[in-house]
PDB file of C-alpha atoms in Angstrom:
ATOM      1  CA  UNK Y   1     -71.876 -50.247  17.142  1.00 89.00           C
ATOM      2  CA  UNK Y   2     -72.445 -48.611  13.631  1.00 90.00           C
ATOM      3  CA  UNK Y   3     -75.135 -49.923  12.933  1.00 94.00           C
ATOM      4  CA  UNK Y   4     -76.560 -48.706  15.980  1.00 95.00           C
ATOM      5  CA  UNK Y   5     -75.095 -44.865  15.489  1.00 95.00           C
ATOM      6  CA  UNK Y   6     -76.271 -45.319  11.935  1.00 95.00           C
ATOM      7  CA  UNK Y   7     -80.428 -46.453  13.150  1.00 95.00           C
ATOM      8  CA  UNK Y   8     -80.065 -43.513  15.877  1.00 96.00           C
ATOM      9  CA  UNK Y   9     -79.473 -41.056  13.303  1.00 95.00           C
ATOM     10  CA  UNK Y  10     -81.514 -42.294  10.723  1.00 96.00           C
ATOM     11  CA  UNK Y  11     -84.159 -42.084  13.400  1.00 96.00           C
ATOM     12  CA  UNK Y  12     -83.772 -38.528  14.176  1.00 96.00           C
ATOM     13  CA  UNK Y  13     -83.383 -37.831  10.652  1.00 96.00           C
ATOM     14  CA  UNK Y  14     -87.260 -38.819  10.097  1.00 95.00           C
ATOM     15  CA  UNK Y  15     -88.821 -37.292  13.360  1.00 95.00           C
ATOM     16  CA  UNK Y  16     -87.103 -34.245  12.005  1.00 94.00           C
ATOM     17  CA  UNK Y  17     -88.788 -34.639   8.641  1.00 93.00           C
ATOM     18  CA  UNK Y  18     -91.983 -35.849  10.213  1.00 91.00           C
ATOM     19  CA  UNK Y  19     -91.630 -32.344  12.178  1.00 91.00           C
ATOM     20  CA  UNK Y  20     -91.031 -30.299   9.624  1.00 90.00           C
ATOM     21  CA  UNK Y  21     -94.395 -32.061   7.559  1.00 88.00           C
ATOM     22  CA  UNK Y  22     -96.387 -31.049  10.443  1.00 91.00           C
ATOM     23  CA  UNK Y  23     -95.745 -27.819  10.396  1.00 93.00           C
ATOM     24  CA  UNK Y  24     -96.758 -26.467   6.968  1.00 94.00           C
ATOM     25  CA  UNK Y  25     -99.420 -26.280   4.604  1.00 93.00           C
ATOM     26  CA  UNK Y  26     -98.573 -27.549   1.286  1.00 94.00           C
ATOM     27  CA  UNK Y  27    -101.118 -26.478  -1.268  1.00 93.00           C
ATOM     28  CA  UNK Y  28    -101.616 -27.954  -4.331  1.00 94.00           C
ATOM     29  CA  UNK Y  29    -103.341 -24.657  -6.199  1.00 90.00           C
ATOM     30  CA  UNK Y  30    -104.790 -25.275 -10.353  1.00 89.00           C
ATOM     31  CA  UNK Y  31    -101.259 -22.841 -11.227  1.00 88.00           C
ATOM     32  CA  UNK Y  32     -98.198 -24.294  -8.503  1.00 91.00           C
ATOM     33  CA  UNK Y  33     -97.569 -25.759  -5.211  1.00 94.00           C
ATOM     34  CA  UNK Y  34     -97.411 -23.529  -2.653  1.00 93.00           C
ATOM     35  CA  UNK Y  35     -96.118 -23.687   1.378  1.00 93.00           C
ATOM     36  CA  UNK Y  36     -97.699 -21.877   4.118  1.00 94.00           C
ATOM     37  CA  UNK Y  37     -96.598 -22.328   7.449  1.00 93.00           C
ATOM     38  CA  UNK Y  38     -99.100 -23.129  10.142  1.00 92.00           C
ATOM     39  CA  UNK Y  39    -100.016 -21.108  13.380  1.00 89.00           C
ATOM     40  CA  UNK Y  40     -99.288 -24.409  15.388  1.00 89.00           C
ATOM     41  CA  UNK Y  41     -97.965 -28.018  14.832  1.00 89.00           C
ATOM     42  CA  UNK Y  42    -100.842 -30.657  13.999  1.00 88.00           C
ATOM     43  CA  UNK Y  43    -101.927 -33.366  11.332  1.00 88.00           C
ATOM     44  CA  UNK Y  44    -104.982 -31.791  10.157  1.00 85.00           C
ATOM     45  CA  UNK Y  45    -104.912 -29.625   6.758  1.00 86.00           C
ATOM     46  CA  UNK Y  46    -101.335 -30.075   6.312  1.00 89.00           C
ATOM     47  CA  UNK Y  47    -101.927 -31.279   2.411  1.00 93.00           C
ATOM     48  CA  UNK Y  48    -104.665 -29.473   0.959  1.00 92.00           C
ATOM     49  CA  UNK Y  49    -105.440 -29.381  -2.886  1.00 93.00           C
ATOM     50  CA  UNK Y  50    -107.636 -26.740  -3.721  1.00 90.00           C
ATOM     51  CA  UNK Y  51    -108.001 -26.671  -7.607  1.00 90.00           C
ATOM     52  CA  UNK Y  52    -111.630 -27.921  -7.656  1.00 89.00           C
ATOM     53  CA  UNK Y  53    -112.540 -25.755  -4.263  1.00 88.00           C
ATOM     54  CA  UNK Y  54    -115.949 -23.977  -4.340  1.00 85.00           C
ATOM     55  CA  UNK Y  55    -116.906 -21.745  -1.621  1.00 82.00           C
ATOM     56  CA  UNK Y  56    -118.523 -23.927   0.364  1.00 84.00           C
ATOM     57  CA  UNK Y  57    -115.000 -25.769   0.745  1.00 85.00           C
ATOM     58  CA  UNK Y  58    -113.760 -22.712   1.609  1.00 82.00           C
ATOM     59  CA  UNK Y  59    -115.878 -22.073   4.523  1.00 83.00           C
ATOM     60  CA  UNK Y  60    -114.972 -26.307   5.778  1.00 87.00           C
ATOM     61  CA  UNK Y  61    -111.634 -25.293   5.745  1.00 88.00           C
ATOM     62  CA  UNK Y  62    -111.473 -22.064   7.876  1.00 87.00           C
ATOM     63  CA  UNK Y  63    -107.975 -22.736   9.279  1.00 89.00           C
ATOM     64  CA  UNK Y  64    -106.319 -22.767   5.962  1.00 89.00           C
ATOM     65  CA  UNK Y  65    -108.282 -19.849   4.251  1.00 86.00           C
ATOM     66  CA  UNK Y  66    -107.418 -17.461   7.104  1.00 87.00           C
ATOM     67  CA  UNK Y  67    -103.763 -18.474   7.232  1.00 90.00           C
ATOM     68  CA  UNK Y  68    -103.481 -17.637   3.519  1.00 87.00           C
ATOM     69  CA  UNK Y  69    -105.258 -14.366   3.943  1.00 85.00           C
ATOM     70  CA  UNK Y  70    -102.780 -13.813   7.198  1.00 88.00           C
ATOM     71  CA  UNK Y  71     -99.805 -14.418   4.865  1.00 90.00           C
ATOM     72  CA  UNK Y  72    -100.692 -12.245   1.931  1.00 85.00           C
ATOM     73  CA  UNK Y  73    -101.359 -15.188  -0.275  1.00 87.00           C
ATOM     74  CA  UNK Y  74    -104.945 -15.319  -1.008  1.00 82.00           C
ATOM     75  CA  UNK Y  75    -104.583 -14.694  -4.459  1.00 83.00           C
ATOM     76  CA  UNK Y  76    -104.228 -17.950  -4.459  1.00 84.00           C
ATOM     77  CA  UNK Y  77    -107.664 -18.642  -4.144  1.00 84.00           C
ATOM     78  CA  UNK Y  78    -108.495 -16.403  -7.038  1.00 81.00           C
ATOM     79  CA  UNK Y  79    -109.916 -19.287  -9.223  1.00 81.00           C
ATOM     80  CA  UNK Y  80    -113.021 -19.983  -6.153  1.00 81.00           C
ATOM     81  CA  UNK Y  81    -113.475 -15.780  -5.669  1.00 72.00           C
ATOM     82  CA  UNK Y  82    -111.509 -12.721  -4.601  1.00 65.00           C
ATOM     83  CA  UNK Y  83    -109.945 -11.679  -1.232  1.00 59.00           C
ATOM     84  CA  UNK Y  84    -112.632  -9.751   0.011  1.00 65.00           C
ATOM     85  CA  UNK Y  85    -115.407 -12.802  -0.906  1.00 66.00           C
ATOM     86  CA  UNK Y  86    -113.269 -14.791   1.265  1.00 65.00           C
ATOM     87  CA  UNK Y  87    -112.711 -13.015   4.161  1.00 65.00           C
ATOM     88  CA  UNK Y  88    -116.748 -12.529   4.554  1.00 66.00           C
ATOM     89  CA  UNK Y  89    -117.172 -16.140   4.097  1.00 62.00           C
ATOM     90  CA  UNK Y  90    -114.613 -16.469   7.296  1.00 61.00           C
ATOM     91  CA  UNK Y  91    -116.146 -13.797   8.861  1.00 61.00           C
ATOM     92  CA  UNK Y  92    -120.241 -15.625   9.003  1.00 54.00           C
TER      93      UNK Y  92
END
């Protein structure tokens, strides 16, 4: 019986994690890490290392440059260009 209480709970103890994984951005930038949540729960983009990024990576990853302008945090980004290069690269 506790081993059975003890699998049940380790097993909600991961989804949780897995959960919690899904729903953030964690991006490695060339300075820090740093954790953005994402607009909805999903697998794609969720680690994202852009310390060699140009700005053609920037416009193949549209869902992670908008959420960082969104959040304030597109300084960021200040090693590929400034906020106002990438929100017209969004906006073509």
């Amino acid at each position: 019986m506790k081993t059975t209480i003890r699998a049940i709970f380790l097993l909600i103890a991961v989804a949780g994690w897995a959960l919690a994984a899904l729903s953030v951005h964690v991006i490695r930038t060339p300075e820090k890490v740093v954790i953005v949540p994402k607009n909805r729960v999903n697998i794609t983009d969720t680690y994202v290392d852009v310390r060699e990024w140009t700005i053609a990576e920037v416009e193949a990853h549209p869902v992670v440059t908008r959420r960082l302008l969104q959040t304030d945090k597109a300084n960021h980004l200040a090693h590929v260009a400034g906020a106002d290069v990438l929100a017209e690269a969004l906006e073509e």
